[in-house]
XYZ file of C-alpha atoms in Angstrom:
300
model
C 57.643 36.808 -16.436
C 55.090 39.562 -15.932
C 57.744 41.703 -14.232
C 59.956 41.347 -17.314
C 57.039 42.284 -19.521
C 56.343 45.374 -17.409
C 60.031 46.341 -17.483
C 60.137 45.962 -21.269
C 57.028 48.119 -21.724
C 58.450 50.818 -19.403
C 61.742 50.885 -21.350
C 59.883 51.143 -24.646
C 57.782 54.029 -23.308
C 60.905 55.831 -22.044
C 62.529 55.444 -25.447
C 59.519 57.135 -26.977
C 59.349 59.898 -24.355
C 63.001 60.921 -24.806
C 62.810 60.650 -28.620
C 65.386 57.865 -28.678
C 63.131 55.841 -31.015
C 60.233 56.845 -33.271
C 56.646 56.242 -32.127
C 56.075 53.428 -34.655
C 59.117 51.548 -33.357
C 57.981 52.010 -29.751
C 54.526 50.639 -30.511
C 56.006 47.724 -32.452
C 58.336 46.945 -29.537
C 55.445 46.991 -27.061
C 53.443 44.666 -29.351
C 56.368 42.221 -29.679
C 56.930 42.214 -25.894
C 53.202 41.560 -25.269
C 53.070 38.678 -27.782
C 56.206 37.074 -26.320
C 54.784 37.389 -22.795
C 51.491 35.826 -23.920
C 53.279 32.910 -25.605
C 55.429 32.331 -22.505
C 52.391 32.418 -20.216
C 50.502 30.022 -22.482
C 53.455 27.628 -22.481
C 53.671 27.713 -18.686
C 49.930 27.225 -18.229
C 49.602 24.400 -20.767
C 49.994 21.605 -18.122
C 47.414 23.298 -15.888
C 44.951 23.559 -18.785
C 45.499 19.902 -19.669
C 44.830 18.829 -16.074
C 41.714 21.034 -15.961
C 40.381 19.339 -19.116
C 40.934 15.919 -17.550
C 39.046 16.948 -14.388
C 36.216 18.462 -16.439
C 35.689 15.215 -18.366
C 36.128 12.906 -15.368
C 33.267 10.471 -14.723
C 32.905 9.966 -10.973
C 30.754 6.871 -11.516
C 33.488 5.143 -13.531
C 36.628 6.814 -12.219
C 39.928 6.042 -13.940
C 42.801 6.919 -11.572
C 45.304 6.571 -14.423
C 44.022 9.857 -15.874
C 45.905 11.634 -13.068
C 49.061 9.569 -13.371
C 52.298 11.599 -13.346
C 53.346 9.793 -16.526
C 50.564 11.600 -18.380
C 51.760 15.046 -17.327
C 53.970 17.258 -19.428
C 57.733 17.174 -18.726
C 57.482 20.930 -18.003
C 55.135 20.311 -15.055
C 56.333 22.052 -11.913
C 56.448 20.510 -8.431
C 53.193 22.095 -7.195
C 51.179 20.783 -10.134
C 52.757 17.342 -9.762
C 51.771 17.315 -6.070
C 48.206 18.261 -7.031
C 48.107 15.452 -9.614
C 49.311 12.944 -7.000
C 46.546 14.056 -4.639
C 43.915 13.697 -7.370
C 45.295 10.259 -8.253
C 44.877 9.070 -4.657
C 41.404 10.599 -4.464
C 40.355 8.879 -7.698
C 41.637 5.530 -6.370
C 39.567 5.914 -3.199
C 36.446 6.859 -5.170
C 36.927 3.832 -7.437
C 37.237 1.598 -4.361
C 34.103 3.080 -2.789
C 32.103 2.555 -5.988
C 33.251 -1.041 -6.322
C 32.388 -1.862 -2.697
C 29.001 -0.147 -3.081
C 28.164 -2.173 -6.198
C 29.201 -5.408 -4.498
C 27.199 -4.627 -1.359
C 24.082 -3.630 -3.314
C 24.254 -6.789 -5.417
C 24.786 -9.084 -2.416
C 22.241 -7.286 -0.218
C 19.646 -7.401 -2.976
C 19.925 -11.184 -3.165
C 20.379 -11.927 0.531
C 17.464 -9.722 1.647
C 14.977 -10.558 -1.075
C 15.384 -14.340 -0.883
C 14.142 -14.770 2.718
C 11.340 -12.276 2.094
C 10.175 -14.362 -0.858
C 10.227 -17.495 1.314
C 8.227 -15.732 4.037
C 5.596 -14.490 1.569
C 5.214 -17.892 -0.112
C 4.971 -19.672 3.226
C 2.352 -17.203 4.476
C 0.297 -17.701 1.307
C 0.453 -21.480 1.668
C -0.428 -21.291 5.344
C -3.347 -18.963 4.603
C -4.795 -21.503 2.133
C -4.661 -24.330 4.674
C -8.085 -25.716 5.567
C -9.258 -25.484 9.160
C -7.100 -22.501 10.063
C -8.442 -20.804 13.184
C -9.473 -17.158 13.288
C -6.454 -16.352 15.419
C -4.199 -18.156 12.950
C -5.745 -16.282 10.036
C -5.102 -12.942 11.763
C -1.521 -13.976 12.402
C -1.038 -14.909 8.745
C -2.391 -11.526 7.661
C 0.010 -9.792 10.022
C 2.913 -11.796 8.590
C 1.867 -10.846 5.045
C 1.585 -7.191 5.985
C 4.963 -7.146 7.748
C 6.633 -8.960 4.819
C 5.177 -6.497 2.303
C 6.280 -3.525 4.388
C 9.754 -4.999 4.754
C 9.892 -5.631 0.999
C 8.991 -1.990 0.311
C 11.630 -0.821 2.799
C 14.321 -3.029 1.216
C 13.390 -1.763 -2.251
C 13.632 1.836 -1.034
C 17.010 1.383 0.606
C 18.403 -0.411 -2.440
C 17.199 2.390 -4.721
C 19.010 4.932 -2.543
C 22.108 2.740 -2.207
C 22.664 2.535 -5.956
C 24.197 5.996 -6.041
C 24.672 7.066 -9.648
C 23.047 3.866 -10.933
C 19.574 5.246 -10.478
C 17.814 2.338 -12.058
C 15.827 4.569 -14.407
C 16.285 2.246 -17.366
C 14.513 2.843 -20.671
C 11.042 1.874 -19.528
C 7.974 3.928 -20.349
C 5.039 3.239 -18.025
C 1.561 4.620 -17.395
C 1.266 6.082 -13.912
C -2.399 5.089 -13.550
C -1.702 1.413 -14.217
C 1.119 1.251 -11.696
C -1.023 2.909 -9.012
C -3.920 0.576 -9.751
C -1.670 -2.468 -9.358
C -0.047 -1.200 -6.160
C -3.380 -0.247 -4.637
C -4.767 -3.709 -5.392
C -1.854 -5.316 -3.548
C -2.247 -2.863 -0.686
C -5.922 -3.713 -0.222
C -5.052 -7.406 -0.005
C -2.275 -6.828 2.507
C -4.306 -4.481 4.733
C -7.576 -6.354 4.477
C -9.606 -5.938 7.641
C -7.957 -2.662 8.666
C -9.928 0.496 9.509
C -8.241 2.478 6.723
C -9.908 2.604 3.292
C -8.096 3.233 0.014
C -9.357 4.914 -3.148
C -7.913 5.901 -6.518
C -9.235 8.911 -8.419
C -8.130 9.434 -12.028
C -9.210 12.802 -13.465
C -6.037 12.678 -15.611
C -3.819 10.054 -17.210
C -0.150 10.318 -18.143
C 3.036 8.279 -18.527
C 6.631 8.625 -17.364
C 9.976 7.546 -18.769
C 12.019 5.794 -16.113
C 11.576 2.977 -13.639
C 8.056 1.941 -12.657
C 9.526 0.175 -9.617
C 11.118 3.376 -8.313
C 7.828 5.227 -8.809
C 5.923 2.450 -7.004
C 8.400 2.497 -4.103
C 7.968 6.267 -3.735
C 4.172 6.018 -3.714
C 4.271 3.073 -1.292
C 6.316 5.110 1.182
C 3.881 8.030 0.954
C 0.940 5.684 1.484
C 2.615 4.122 4.510
C 3.298 7.597 5.888
C -0.365 8.530 5.361
C -1.481 5.417 7.259
C 0.731 6.440 10.183
C -1.473 9.532 10.679
C -4.816 7.689 10.697
C -6.691 5.679 13.300
C -9.705 5.507 11.005
C -10.250 7.193 7.669
C -9.398 7.139 3.963
C -6.237 7.354 1.893
C -7.000 8.773 -1.546
C -4.588 8.673 -4.475
C -5.369 11.211 -7.196
C -3.767 11.388 -10.650
C -3.611 14.981 -11.897
C -1.958 16.340 -15.069
C 1.738 15.760 -14.428
C 1.255 15.092 -10.712
C 0.075 12.509 -8.176
C -1.334 13.322 -4.745
C -1.676 11.070 -1.685
C -4.218 12.426 0.803
C -5.154 10.971 4.179
C -8.538 12.052 5.540
C -9.531 11.327 9.121
C -13.176 10.330 9.515
C -13.284 10.576 13.280
C -11.228 12.977 15.339
C -8.051 14.521 14.044
C -4.908 13.245 12.386
C -2.318 11.783 14.685
C 0.604 14.166 15.198
C 3.613 12.268 13.919
C 7.178 13.510 13.653
C 9.410 13.249 10.634
C 8.532 9.642 9.835
C 11.127 7.305 8.326
C 8.876 6.623 5.317
C 8.641 10.346 4.540
C 12.410 10.727 4.788
C 12.912 7.940 2.246
C 10.278 9.461 -0.058
C 11.987 12.852 0.082
C 15.378 11.365 -0.749
C 13.962 9.400 -3.686
C 12.188 12.486 -5.048
C 15.402 14.507 -4.759
C 17.391 11.779 -6.499
C 15.083 11.750 -9.529
C 14.245 15.495 -9.553
C 10.597 14.909 -8.702
C 9.108 17.727 -6.620
C 7.531 16.526 -3.359
C 5.281 18.930 -1.437
C 3.451 18.384 1.871
C 0.366 20.237 3.063
C -1.934 19.936 6.067
C -5.494 21.221 5.670
C -7.848 22.096 8.537
C -6.412 19.535 10.923
C -8.068 16.442 9.429
C -6.484 16.191 5.995
C -2.853 15.789 4.989
C -1.782 15.849 1.331
C 1.522 14.840 -0.276
C 1.943 15.967 -3.898
C 4.533 14.669 -6.373
C 5.088 16.770 -9.496
C 6.920 15.326 -12.478
C 8.811 17.738 -14.748
C 8.515 15.707 -17.967
C 5.178 13.830 -18.136
C 4.314 11.955 -21.335
C 0.912 11.309 -22.923
C -0.444 7.908 -21.962
């Protein structure tokens, strides 16, 4: 097509050079050839443009393989474009299958993992209230409570990450300070008798739009990671304008040198999923600070 256009333009130019046709006729001929070439190219590229529009508007979270069905293509579609459409159709079917299996697994895992954890927590509470429980038994009950709470936080974290596009943000608006206060109260109960102290400082107050549970899971993982670095000391949560920091301060000796802890890996993946900036800093060997910055804080 473009070769024919070039040949037509060359012929028109030669007609003008050898005075076979007047200049106005030559220019008109070149214009007509260019318009016809453009219309032909647009007609040939119409199926490609239609397929590009379908791909641009495709929702990977709710994929519809029928969008790439050959029946939807133009009758003028060539073999290469039809082969591409068949490949996209198969890809969309696989993505739809993956999403369906992921939703089913997340739903089933959420029920099957949370139910026994609830039974363990209730049984530990009932056992802890039993009269005449020995000191050894009381310590064992506290260990069961602590392990159950840690497992619950881990399950919540993994389920948040397993939801894929369903990020669980919801339409909730929550005050960061209140969520931290509630989580810290539960943490003190679970870790009662430990050598690590917890404190909450609130020089600022703000709210977020999203899921309070996801925020609590992120903070819980950072707190657990801070506890991994301490034999004895304090974990301080500080609410700053548009940010929250979790600092672990060793009172005796230095912080334990830990590798890339599993809790920190989960926290980083959650922060990346929700576009919350997570920064880590070690100060003078006895203080480690994790900072979470939120791009769109709201007034509390």
